[in-house]
Amino acid sequence: MRIVDALATTDALSAIFDDASTVQVLLDVEAALARAQAGLGVIPASAAWAITQAARADGFDADVLAREARASATIVIPLVAALTARVEAIDPVAARYVHWGATSQDIADTAMSLLIDRACAAMGRDAAALAASLRDLSDRHAGTVMLGRTLLQPAPPITFGLKAAGWLAGVSRSWSRVELARRDAARIQLGGASGTLAALGDRGPEVAAALARELALTPGEDGPWHSSRDRLAALIAACAILAGMLGKIARDVSLLMQFEVGEAREAGGGSSAMPHKQNPSGCARTLAAAARLPGLAATMLAGLVQEHERAAGAWQAECPVIADALQATGAALEAMRGVIAGLAVDPARMRANVDATRGAIFAERVVMLAAPVLGRSVAHRLLKDALGRSQASGRSLAEIVRDIPELAAVVNDEVLRSLDDPHAYLGAAETFRQRLLASI
Amino acid sequence: MRIVDALATTDALSAIFDDASTVQVLLDVEAALARAQAGLGVIPASAAWAITQAARADGFDADVLAREARASATIVIPLVAALTARVEAIDPVAARYVHWGATSQDIADTAMSLLIDRACAAMGRDAAALAASLRDLSDRHAGTVMLGRTLLQPAPPITFGLKAAGWLAGVSRSWSRVELARRDAARIQLGGASGTLAALGDRGPEVAAALARELALTPGEDGPWHSSRDRLAALIAACAILAGMLGKIARDVSLLMQFEVGEAREAGGGSSAMPHKQNPSGCARTLAAAARLPGLAATMLAGLVQEHERAAGAWQAECPVIADALQATGAALEAMRGVIAGLAVDPARMRANVDATRGAIFAERVVMLAAPVLGRSVAHRLLKDALGRSQASGRSLAEIVRDIPELAAVVNDEVLRSLDDPHAYLGAAETFRQRLLASI
Amino acid sequence: MRIVDALATTDALSAIFDDASTVQVLLDVEAALARAQAGLGVIPASAAWAITQAARADGFDADVLAREARASATIVIPLVAALTARVEAIDPVAARYVHWGATSQDIADTAMSLLIDRACAAMGRDAAALAASLRDLSDRHAGTVMLGRTLLQPAPPITFGLKAAGWLAGVSRSWSRVELARRDAARIQLGGASGTLAALGDRGPEVAAALARELALTPGEDGPWHSSRDRLAALIAACAILAGMLGKIARDVSLLMQFEVGEAREAGGGSSAMPHKQNPSGCARTLAAAARLPGLAATMLAGLVQEHERAAGAWQAECPVIADALQATGAALEAMRGVIAGLAVDPARMRANVDATRGAIFAERVVMLAAPVLGRSVAHRLLKDALGRSQASGRSLAEIVRDIPELAAVVNDEVLRSLDDPHAYLGAAETFRQRLLASI
Amino acid sequence: MRIVDALATTDALSAIFDDASTVQVLLDVEAALARAQAGLGVIPASAAWAITQAARADGFDADVLAREARASATIVIPLVAALTARVEAIDPVAARYVHWGATSQDIADTAMSLLIDRACAAMGRDAAALAASLRDLSDRHAGTVMLGRTLLQPAPPITFGLKAAGWLAGVSRSWSRVELARRDAARIQLGGASGTLAALGDRGPEVAAALARELALTPGEDGPWHSSRDRLAALIAACAILAGMLGKIARDVSLLMQFEVGEAREAGGGSSAMPHKQNPSGCARTLAAAARLPGLAATMLAGLVQEHERAAGAWQAECPVIADALQATGAALEAMRGVIAGLAVDPARMRANVDATRGAIFAERVVMLAAPVLGRSVAHRLLKDALGRSQASGRSLAEIVRDIPELAAVVNDEVLRSLDDPHAYLGAAETFRQRLLASI
């Protein structure tokens, strides 16, 4: 993990995309290709053995490879040269069969599929843990009332359980999209120079199938996809949606954590200057990571316009974008998993904030009773008036309504008694909460 | 359709998003809500009748509504006021039940779902026609050889049928994603002020289900999604992928249309200054429309971070973005449908361009035969040499290879005879073509 | 103004980009070209007269033009045809000189320059009014203390005057960038088919200079810029920065407007469901409009890669993007001008929110005195302890500090007396405020 | 340089943003702050000496810092802790004055300013070399005629000198914008917790000025800019424009390099599969790097909406975005510098491609002569007819025109003789070329 990227990755993901891992996965593909071909008698078995022996990242100089990659606009050309030299030292004849019938992009794309698979597996662990914490949070707070807030203003009450269920459902749907897109995107690439595998004569499709088996990747039977990148774009778009939904939770939590609101608090988060500070650090990290995704997704989407059989530029742009997108999404997942796991919720403060509105948020309830009798505009006017009196006097809306004959006439005693009670005006909150949990 | 947007929409789509249609669909939702509630006895049947009578766009002044929308940051507030006034003229009691228990966003979101449904239906017609044309094109040119082109340079041959099949598969997969996302996204929204439907007491979920039936929309049983916008973002991302894949075809066709290449030509496309010009106008329009999508999708993705129960700003940003994104995607579809339907393909020129390489693109074939015998680097060196001599002399690679003893020794007569024949080096082109067509 | 775009434009800007205005400005360019050429004797004076007579938008059918524009991927071809027909009716010979030596893009680009100029002039009025309101707000509240807030948590105090000065300086710098970019971008385009003006023989540069004079536009003496679009991209990027800075103000105000914070309130902003609501409608509109800009700017930036002398697709994509970007920026400006002009500020609540921290935000002040004596970590630990006791007991930090001998020893009486006073810990707030105002 | 980023950076830039450099620059800021304060008597001189001694990156573990950065969402907190421990070992009293009066963001932002300065200096060298190569290229080919190409179709001729001058002017204007934005953006940040420097009493502005002198950075007299990020966004937008203009050159060169066009060729660029390939590798790398910028710029623009005095998320998102944006822009600059320095131009092929149109591109010239006499539509019709005959017969347009009496009558002998000569129809090409060169 590099310092400039520190907030936008995790230990697990930065290890997947570091140089040692990247070189090894490229070598794994070359070795798997050789074994697949040897298994079909396309190249000698001894060549596959030697290539597999040589395909160990520890002897390769990543810095040199990275530098040489720039000359040909692909890492694969210097990598194949270096691998060939190593195979040569083991078995000169085997060296003739390195990278047999493949094109650079075949290796790079298949390696990226493997990296994607690993990254999604790592993310999946955090996604599962986060989902479990959110479900638990929702269940624990099924009966915790709090202000609904719309356009950042108080609205009729909800339960914190409903809010958490909404967070969970959003994250779960979004993670499902990532999983679906991953299964479609992480597939082998083997097309040779022009995507026809002509160099392998009539053995091409067989070799491709065997390579898929070697790497346990989706075979992609409908052939190469050198310049058809919709599946990768779909994966990164799905990551961006997930990151956005995580960002939504982070925004909510950081707003609830405001000193003036005080309804929730994440653990940790100090300040270098202020001993009193309890920062929403996990939320900030989530939002920071999520902020990267729209731009990265847009780059993938713009890059779909790839020329002919293999593109000049748009393909070469993808690698760091995919690596950054997966890492930033994973960073948001990890950070939010930590936030939710350690979230301190303050039901008393939630209730106090409801009560502080002195019943103003229940004005709608009175309007619904008054409008059919008095007409909508009269009802609205009377309520605005009542709210003004409540605000001026510090008395609750219920008390004021009792004093206004037109309203008192349409609001029965039972309603009046419960008018300040948030539990009496939750509508379908619990129904929706349960349906959200069931929808996952 | 406005002039500034002319290239980025179609007749059908601009009609769906014009003022008359937009106002009507908003009114349709209000009327359907009233009927759904009347059917359940929540409001009087007479109120639903009067509201339905009044809910006709022709009497509303779209310019006034648009202007007033700015004060409250939503069109629904002035619309409800205007609708209420009209209902009042029909039946003053009915006016009390306009917009009963709903919040502005309920109406606006449900209306957008209806517009999305219509827009996707219109796009579906072009998608089907384009797919049919592409399949036909692929079948007709299953045996038409042409240069593969990678990084804009000649590569071993492919068939134009394979290329067209790749275009088709990319578009078909992408259209399927749009369809899937549409079915998920175009759903009713009914949550009331805070998303609990508290104003409807315990009737909320019933009313929501009835509203879905009235409008023939996905019910969305897991409740309101006021600030959970992942499904809409997924739809626009899917549109962006589709537009990108259409842009890929447009790029390819416009490159094939170059005077120096001359392998395909779209019908139409004049110039205001030059009588000789045959412009790739349909491709330009496709690329122009497609170019809008990454930015629009990024805006939807960034907008997922919505505060609490209903957002201040991010929600309000969506409407023009969705409208623009669907129209631009539809414009790209329509333009490309026209391009492919009228595409003139020149197989002779395709073959001539293959032949103009004098066999250079078949060098790989010789390398594959020579490398196992001579070693990879010797084979590469001999071929580079041979290619240099071919270029200098104007003789074909086959002739030169015949003159180089080391190469002649490893390339048998049969190969030598067919070395310049693109049909002899197509690998799995036809297999992949058929699999691509079968994959749809 | 269309309903789908209602929040993202203004009356003035939607009028500039509507069909009547767009058609007229295109015709203005054709007429100005004719007069410029007639003035130099390149075409007959009578032709310029007839063309100018015919160049009146009211006789043109914008819908037909928009539809026909799609066939050639430019509005100018059908417009020139329609104009020629009208000129023909006035003077058949004059019709021969319509669009003399120009290419479609010359007309469209020059017309866009005129629209940009008008749009920026309209925006300039709102920018000036907003700046004046902000300066006034800053001056009035130079002494109004409030919480600083970092990561949405309380921090040492600032003045509202400093905050408003920061808003002003950000907007003023950003508007200056827009103005600078506009002067560079809004220039004539006249290059003919290939950008050499060959059709005008050796008169090209003269005609271009005369056209610039006719239209009072920047002449662009270094010639055509058909595929060099950096100046336009710079303009839209500048708009995006301005919109972002307006969004920053809107975010701040909407946060200050929260019920639990209550420090400021914009005028207006009702709700369709809740009589008690006072929504940050202007802020929401500002944020919604600002949200569009990053994506639009990215589209312009991606579109810089234009092929050769005139591009196939990237150019055609620009028109709606520029129109949307200017309108959305203008909408944010107008909305924020309204918000600031009507902003109600509550200094008492600001002070109350400071006091509610019970001095916690001044802990840093004690640390700065204690650390040189006690060491940083001891000081931090003592303060954390003190803050805990303050929170638990409800007593102020000053009182607690007085009771802790180690701290009491390093904090003199004068500091202790003023420790809870925000005015005593404002540092350079007023200096920075004045410098910010002076920097504009 | 990491492998996943290899194509999107340079040796120089990856060294600037690597861990050693990043840690050192952060330490440099802490040390400079201490020296600035000691110079003013704010802290003891001995403390500044000890802090400066300790502030050497080689003893810090970047991996540990990166990991710890995640807990507080900033690298500065663990860095200050580690630095304090090291200072403590040198002089316990000095340790009390580490990071005196500063907030984390002060250090991180000022360090980023230093990194920006260095990165721009490194880029400036490539920008200057590229500009010199382009000027030379333009001068050498002032008289080299080639096809103009619009919408990828042949248009009247230009000179390659004009084309290169357009490239140069675009890059030079764009580099100037980067330079201007850098001077404005790379400034010190010193505001303390809330941006008032209250912790420094009345010495804040003096300390800030001294810090600027210590680091030779723009002082930023109008105070801190913790949540006013317009200058940084302007810098990255300027980079994006530069990258886009480099991408435009890369697109043009890669199109000219097509086998069927063959007018230019970059040096280098092999293929792993095909010995005959000469890939536009430098162009691909330029396009790949440039492709990243619109998304990165959009992220900076969206991030302008920062809350209050310091933001929760948007600020934390910037660091990797700025680092990636500068590196990718620098990679495009370096790659294009290499492409242009080694560009092989083929004037004979350029002329051959002009001639291959058989004069079709000069049809406009005939129209300009014929239209005033015969009318526009008659002239257009005759020319279309002539072009058809030319195409069918293989004869040149001039020959055909000679045979069409109506045209022959209006085209004088001199024109007829030169009708196929591109040099005779270059209009103001050389004038514009010289003005472009002079405009820089």
Tab-separated table of C-alpha atoms in Angstrom, chain B residues 152-328:
chain	number	residue	atom	x	y	z
B	152	LEU	CA	-5.022	0.398	-35.880
B	153	GLN	CA	-2.436	-1.758	-37.663
B	154	PRO	CA	-3.015	-4.765	-39.953
B	155	ALA	CA	-3.225	-8.124	-38.237
B	156	PRO	CA	-4.114	-11.627	-39.464
B	157	PRO	CA	-7.426	-11.822	-41.283
B	158	ILE	CA	-10.878	-12.159	-39.838
B	159	THR	CA	-14.241	-12.311	-41.513
B	160	PHE	CA	-16.571	-9.386	-41.650
B	161	GLY	CA	-19.195	-11.831	-40.416
B	162	LEU	CA	-17.210	-12.355	-37.218
B	163	LYS	CA	-16.803	-8.622	-36.748
B	164	ALA	CA	-20.539	-8.041	-37.180
B	165	ALA	CA	-21.311	-10.916	-34.807
B	166	GLY	CA	-19.100	-9.277	-32.176
B	167	TRP	CA	-20.974	-5.997	-32.657
B	168	LEU	CA	-24.291	-7.837	-32.337
B	169	ALA	CA	-23.328	-9.761	-29.224
B	170	GLY	CA	-22.052	-6.617	-27.525
B	171	VAL	CA	-25.234	-4.703	-28.295
B	172	SER	CA	-27.493	-7.616	-27.339
B	173	ARG	CA	-25.821	-8.215	-23.997
B	174	SER	CA	-25.999	-4.494	-23.315
B	175	TRP	CA	-29.635	-4.207	-24.265
B	176	SER	CA	-30.425	-7.146	-21.961
B	177	ARG	CA	-28.790	-5.256	-19.109
B	178	VAL	CA	-30.964	-2.218	-19.872
B	179	GLU	CA	-34.108	-4.351	-19.910
B	180	LEU	CA	-33.226	-6.054	-16.649
B	181	ALA	CA	-32.398	-2.767	-14.973
B	182	ARG	CA	-35.578	-1.171	-16.283
B	183	ARG	CA	-37.793	-3.873	-14.812
B	184	ASP	CA	-36.110	-3.290	-11.479
B	185	ALA	CA	-36.041	0.498	-11.605
B	186	ALA	CA	-39.412	1.454	-13.047
B	187	ARG	CA	-41.517	0.893	-9.960
B	188	ILE	CA	-44.001	2.900	-8.002
B	189	GLN	CA	-42.909	5.203	-5.239
B	190	LEU	CA	-45.308	5.790	-2.369
B	191	GLY	CA	-43.963	6.591	1.045
B	192	GLY	CA	-45.485	9.856	2.159
B	193	ALA	CA	-43.521	12.439	4.071
B	194	SER	CA	-40.997	10.152	5.771
B	195	GLY	CA	-41.394	6.915	3.869
B	196	THR	CA	-43.700	5.267	6.421
B	197	LEU	CA	-47.026	6.203	4.829
B	198	ALA	CA	-48.108	7.229	8.311
B	199	ALA	CA	-50.653	9.658	6.871
B	200	LEU	CA	-52.571	6.634	5.542
B	201	GLY	CA	-52.686	4.959	8.949
B	202	ASP	CA	-52.519	1.224	8.469
B	203	ARG	CA	-53.709	1.340	4.865
B	204	GLY	CA	-50.416	2.450	3.348
B	205	PRO	CA	-49.117	-0.812	1.889
B	206	GLU	CA	-52.547	-1.663	0.449
B	207	VAL	CA	-52.787	1.692	-1.251
B	208	ALA	CA	-49.293	1.275	-2.664
B	209	ALA	CA	-50.178	-2.135	-4.087
B	210	ALA	CA	-53.361	-0.758	-5.622
B	211	LEU	CA	-51.458	2.160	-7.160
B	212	ALA	CA	-49.047	-0.269	-8.779
B	213	ARG	CA	-51.974	-2.160	-10.277
B	214	GLU	CA	-53.572	1.048	-11.555
B	215	LEU	CA	-50.350	1.998	-13.343
B	216	ALA	CA	-49.212	-1.506	-14.288
B	217	LEU	CA	-45.871	-0.829	-12.643
B	218	THR	CA	-43.631	-3.008	-10.489
B	219	PRO	CA	-45.164	-2.712	-7.000
B	220	GLY	CA	-42.003	-2.385	-4.990
B	221	GLU	CA	-43.293	-4.322	-2.024
B	222	ASP	CA	-40.234	-3.594	0.077
B	223	GLY	CA	-41.446	-0.048	0.416
B	224	PRO	CA	-40.343	3.407	-0.592
B	225	TRP	CA	-36.906	4.122	-2.025
B	226	HIS	CA	-36.845	7.899	-1.671
B	227	SER	CA	-33.157	8.028	-0.883
B	228	SER	CA	-32.067	4.580	-2.140
B	229	ARG	CA	-31.406	5.261	-5.785
B	230	ASP	CA	-29.262	2.302	-6.736
B	231	ARG	CA	-31.821	0.905	-9.157
B	232	LEU	CA	-31.987	4.128	-11.149
B	233	ALA	CA	-28.222	4.422	-11.191
B	234	ALA	CA	-28.037	0.847	-12.443
B	235	LEU	CA	-30.429	1.685	-15.272
B	236	ILE	CA	-28.434	4.695	-16.413
B	237	ALA	CA	-25.172	2.770	-16.115
B	238	ALA	CA	-26.696	0.067	-18.317
B	239	CYS	CA	-27.691	2.731	-20.840
B	240	ALA	CA	-24.140	4.057	-20.772
B	241	ILE	CA	-22.751	0.608	-21.508
B	242	LEU	CA	-25.170	0.163	-24.388
B	243	ALA	CA	-24.273	3.571	-25.774
B	244	GLY	CA	-20.588	2.715	-25.472
B	245	MET	CA	-21.031	-0.499	-27.424
B	246	LEU	CA	-22.948	1.389	-30.115
B	247	GLY	CA	-20.112	3.893	-30.139
B	248	LYS	CA	-17.692	1.042	-30.713
B	249	ILE	CA	-19.586	0.031	-33.865
B	250	ALA	CA	-19.699	3.640	-34.982
B	251	ARG	CA	-15.962	4.024	-34.513
B	252	ASP	CA	-15.310	0.851	-36.488
B	253	VAL	CA	-17.631	1.837	-39.327
B	254	SER	CA	-16.252	5.367	-39.541
B	255	LEU	CA	-12.731	3.925	-39.747
B	256	LEU	CA	-13.783	1.459	-42.445
B	257	MET	CA	-15.347	4.374	-44.335
B	258	GLN	CA	-12.100	6.280	-44.589
B	259	PHE	CA	-11.278	7.028	-48.222
B	260	GLU	CA	-7.986	5.172	-47.873
B	261	VAL	CA	-9.698	2.095	-46.441
B	262	GLY	CA	-12.990	2.130	-48.310
B	263	GLU	CA	-14.391	-1.145	-47.003
B	264	ALA	CA	-17.827	0.051	-45.923
B	265	ARG	CA	-20.035	3.085	-46.425
B	266	GLU	CA	-23.145	4.315	-44.709
B	267	ALA	CA	-25.927	5.781	-46.833
B	268	GLY	CA	-26.433	9.576	-46.767
B	269	GLY	CA	-24.283	12.225	-45.115
B	270	GLY	CA	-23.640	15.342	-47.202
B	271	SER	CA	-21.551	18.425	-46.541
B	272	SER	CA	-22.457	22.105	-46.747
B	273	ALA	CA	-19.212	22.997	-48.496
B	274	MET	CA	-18.011	19.943	-50.395
B	275	PRO	CA	-20.046	18.190	-53.104
B	276	HIS	CA	-17.756	15.157	-53.060
B	277	LYS	CA	-18.176	14.374	-49.368
B	278	GLN	CA	-19.848	11.213	-48.112
B	279	ASN	CA	-19.776	11.723	-44.367
B	280	PRO	CA	-20.252	9.065	-41.696
B	281	SER	CA	-23.125	11.166	-40.352
B	282	GLY	CA	-24.916	8.319	-38.622
B	283	CYS	CA	-21.696	7.229	-36.973
B	284	ALA	CA	-20.954	10.809	-35.931
B	285	ARG	CA	-24.414	11.102	-34.415
B	286	THR	CA	-23.969	7.786	-32.617
B	287	LEU	CA	-20.593	8.811	-31.249
B	288	ALA	CA	-21.914	12.234	-30.247
B	289	ALA	CA	-24.834	10.741	-28.361
B	290	ALA	CA	-22.692	8.036	-26.795
B	291	ALA	CA	-20.175	10.648	-25.653
B	292	ARG	CA	-22.779	12.114	-23.321
B	293	LEU	CA	-23.410	8.949	-21.354
B	294	PRO	CA	-20.266	8.519	-19.222
B	295	GLY	CA	-20.741	11.976	-17.729
B	296	LEU	CA	-24.452	11.460	-17.155
B	297	ALA	CA	-23.875	8.062	-15.569
B	298	ALA	CA	-21.189	9.565	-13.330
B	299	THR	CA	-23.675	12.188	-12.178
B	300	MET	CA	-26.178	9.483	-11.222
B	301	LEU	CA	-23.471	7.531	-9.429
B	302	ALA	CA	-22.220	10.558	-7.514
B	303	GLY	CA	-25.822	11.332	-6.646
B	304	LEU	CA	-26.297	8.085	-4.724
B	305	VAL	CA	-25.050	9.792	-1.574
B	306	GLN	CA	-28.468	11.077	-0.527
B	307	GLU	CA	-29.178	12.325	2.975
B	308	HIS	CA	-31.543	10.560	5.353
B	309	GLU	CA	-35.130	9.949	4.246
B	310	ARG	CA	-35.172	12.371	1.306
B	311	ALA	CA	-32.224	14.315	-0.005
B	312	ALA	CA	-31.466	18.001	-0.426
B	313	GLY	CA	-30.044	18.381	-3.908
B	314	ALA	CA	-28.993	14.957	-5.095
B	315	TRP	CA	-32.547	13.858	-5.771
B	316	GLN	CA	-33.469	17.124	-7.437
B	317	ALA	CA	-30.529	16.674	-9.804
B	318	GLU	CA	-31.751	13.417	-11.291
B	319	CYS	CA	-34.661	14.329	-13.537
B	320	PRO	CA	-32.816	16.051	-16.407
B	321	VAL	CA	-29.977	13.556	-16.155
B	322	ILE	CA	-32.276	10.568	-16.615
B	323	ALA	CA	-34.156	12.303	-19.404
B	324	ASP	CA	-30.939	13.202	-21.223
B	325	ALA	CA	-29.405	9.774	-20.709
B	326	LEU	CA	-32.372	7.855	-22.097
B	327	GLN	CA	-32.722	10.197	-25.044
B	328	ALA	CA	-29.041	10.121	-25.942
